[in-house]
C-alpha positions as CSV (number, residue, x, y, z in Angstrom):
1,M,16.5,-63.7,44.1
2,A,20.0,-62.7,42.2
3,R,21.1,-66.3,43.0
4,A,18.0,-67.7,41.0
5,L,19.3,-65.9,38.0
6,E,22.9,-67.0,38.3
7,P,22.3,-70.4,36.5
8,L,20.3,-68.8,33.9
9,T,23.1,-66.3,33.1
10,V,25.7,-68.9,33.3
11,G,23.7,-71.3,30.8
12,R,23.3,-68.1,28.6
13,V,19.4,-68.3,28.8
14,I,19.6,-64.6,29.8
15,G,21.1,-63.2,26.8
16,D,20.1,-65.7,24.1
17,V,16.7,-66.1,25.0
18,I,15.5,-63.5,27.5
19,D,16.5,-60.4,29.0
20,P,17.6,-60.0,32.8
21,F,14.5,-60.2,35.0
22,T,13.5,-60.4,38.6
23,P,11.7,-63.8,39.4
24,S,8.6,-62.9,41.1
25,I,6.6,-66.4,40.9
26,R,8.0,-70.0,41.6
27,M,7.4,-72.4,38.8
28,S,8.1,-76.0,39.0
29,V,8.5,-78.4,36.1
30,R,8.3,-82.2,36.4
31,F,8.7,-85.0,33.7
32,S,7.2,-88.1,35.3
33,G,7.7,-86.6,38.9
34,K,11.3,-85.8,38.1
35,Q,12.0,-82.0,38.8
36,V,13.7,-79.8,36.4
37,N,16.7,-78.1,37.7
38,N,18.7,-75.4,35.9
39,G,21.4,-77.0,33.7
40,H,20.7,-80.6,34.5
41,E,20.6,-83.2,31.7
42,L,17.6,-85.3,31.1
43,Y,17.4,-87.9,28.4
44,P,15.0,-87.3,25.5
45,S,13.2,-90.3,26.4
46,S,12.3,-89.2,29.6
47,V,10.8,-85.9,28.5
48,A,8.7,-87.6,25.8
49,A,5.4,-86.8,27.5
50,R,4.5,-83.2,28.3
51,P,5.4,-82.0,31.7
52,R,3.6,-80.9,34.6
53,V,4.2,-77.1,35.3
54,E,2.8,-75.7,38.5
55,I,2.8,-72.0,39.3
56,H,3.4,-71.1,43.1
57,G,2.8,-67.5,44.2
58,G,-0.1,-66.4,42.0
59,D,-3.7,-65.9,42.7
60,M,-6.9,-66.6,41.0
61,R,-7.2,-63.2,39.4
62,S,-3.8,-63.5,37.5
63,F,-3.2,-65.5,34.4
64,F,0.0,-66.7,32.9
65,T,1.7,-67.9,29.6
66,L,4.1,-70.6,29.4
67,V,6.6,-71.0,26.5
68,M,9.1,-73.6,25.9
69,T,11.9,-73.3,23.4
70,D,15.2,-74.9,22.2
71,P,17.6,-71.8,21.4
72,D,20.2,-74.2,20.0
73,V,18.7,-75.4,16.7
74,P,20.1,-77.1,14.7
75,G,23.2,-77.4,16.9
76,P,24.8,-75.3,19.6
77,S,27.8,-74.1,17.6
78,D,25.7,-72.9,14.8
79,P,22.1,-72.1,16.0
80,Y,20.9,-70.3,12.8
81,L,17.4,-71.4,13.4
82,R,17.3,-70.1,17.0
83,E,14.8,-70.4,18.7
84,H,12.7,-73.6,17.8
85,L,9.4,-73.5,19.6
86,H,8.2,-76.5,21.7
87,W,5.2,-75.5,23.5
88,I,2.8,-72.5,24.4
89,V,0.1,-72.7,26.9
90,T,-1.8,-69.5,28.0
91,D,-4.5,-68.3,30.1
92,I,-3.2,-70.6,33.1
93,P,-4.6,-69.5,36.2
94,G,-2.4,-68.2,38.9
95,T,-2.7,-71.0,41.6
96,T,-2.9,-74.0,39.3
97,D,-0.7,-75.8,36.5
98,A,-0.5,-75.7,32.8
99,T,-3.0,-78.3,32.4
100,F,-5.6,-75.7,33.4
101,G,-4.5,-73.4,30.5
102,R,-5.2,-73.2,26.9
103,E,-2.7,-74.8,24.7
104,V,-1.9,-72.6,21.7
105,V,1.0,-74.9,20.2
106,S,1.0,-78.5,21.2
107,Y,4.0,-79.9,23.1
108,E,6.7,-81.2,20.9
109,I,9.1,-83.8,22.1
110,P,12.6,-82.7,22.3
111,R,14.9,-84.5,19.9
112,P,18.4,-82.9,19.7
113,N,20.4,-84.2,16.7
114,I,23.9,-82.3,17.1
115,G,25.4,-81.3,20.6
116,I,23.8,-80.4,23.8
117,H,20.7,-78.4,23.5
118,R,18.9,-76.2,26.1
119,F,15.3,-76.6,26.7
120,V,13.9,-73.4,28.4
121,F,10.5,-72.9,30.0
122,I,9.7,-69.2,30.4
123,L,6.6,-68.0,32.2
124,F,5.1,-64.6,31.6
125,R,2.3,-62.8,33.7
126,Q,-0.5,-61.6,31.5
127,K,-2.1,-58.3,31.9
128,R,-5.7,-59.8,31.3
129,R,-7.1,-63.0,29.6
130,Q,-6.2,-62.6,26.0
131,Q,-6.4,-64.4,22.7
132,I,-2.8,-65.4,21.4
133,S,-2.5,-66.3,17.9
134,Q,-0.6,-69.4,16.8
135,P,3.1,-68.5,15.6
136,S,3.4,-69.2,11.8
137,S,6.3,-71.5,12.3
138,R,7.9,-73.4,15.2
139,D,11.5,-72.6,13.8
140,C,13.1,-69.1,13.9
141,F,10.9,-68.1,16.8
142,S,11.7,-65.4,19.1
143,T,10.5,-65.3,22.8
144,R,11.3,-61.5,23.0
145,N,9.0,-60.9,19.9
146,F,6.4,-63.0,21.1
147,A,6.3,-61.3,24.4
148,A,6.3,-57.9,22.8
149,E,3.5,-58.8,20.3
150,N,1.4,-60.0,23.1
151,D,2.2,-57.2,25.4
152,F,3.9,-59.2,28.1
153,D,6.5,-57.6,30.5
154,L,9.7,-59.4,31.5
155,P,9.3,-63.1,32.6
156,V,8.3,-63.9,36.0
157,A,10.2,-67.2,36.1
158,A,12.2,-69.4,34.0
159,V,14.2,-72.8,34.2
160,Y,16.0,-74.9,31.8
161,F,17.4,-78.3,31.3
162,N,20.1,-79.9,28.8
163,A,19.6,-82.8,26.5
164,Q,21.6,-84.5,23.7
165,R,20.8,-87.3,21.2
166,E,20.4,-90.5,22.8
167,T,22.3,-93.4,21.7
168,A,20.5,-96.9,21.6
169,A,22.8,-98.0,24.7
170,R,21.5,-95.0,26.8
171,R,17.8,-95.9,26.1
172,R,18.1,-99.4,27.4
């Protein structure tokens, strides 16, 4: 399992967004059938629709919360608005996908303006079904604070992709 954390450490997801953890659930994220792999670049136009997020290894008695953030806002060299919240889905049953959960914050399309941004999906195991209040702002979001406020332990899975602003030539 340590190998699974290596790309998250090299990509500074561990450190900037979350603390070191031991993956215990397998999560797959797909945009239009294309699998998200740690550190791979995706075009913003290819991630316009919300992804399909599947959870493997849970059971019907377990529930999960999914958080998607961008820790590089407004740009990676000076991310003073770190993190920008893109999506929260909670009460996801352990053997299904995020479409069966409760969307607390609607999916926002990644639109990086400056530099290459990381877009991170973090999965937390809930201790029970619970009400999660909507964060007051998408900017200056903290995954760590959100986890602490909602009594989550360390993440059980995480994956990220990179994206940068698309030029008109790329979109063709």
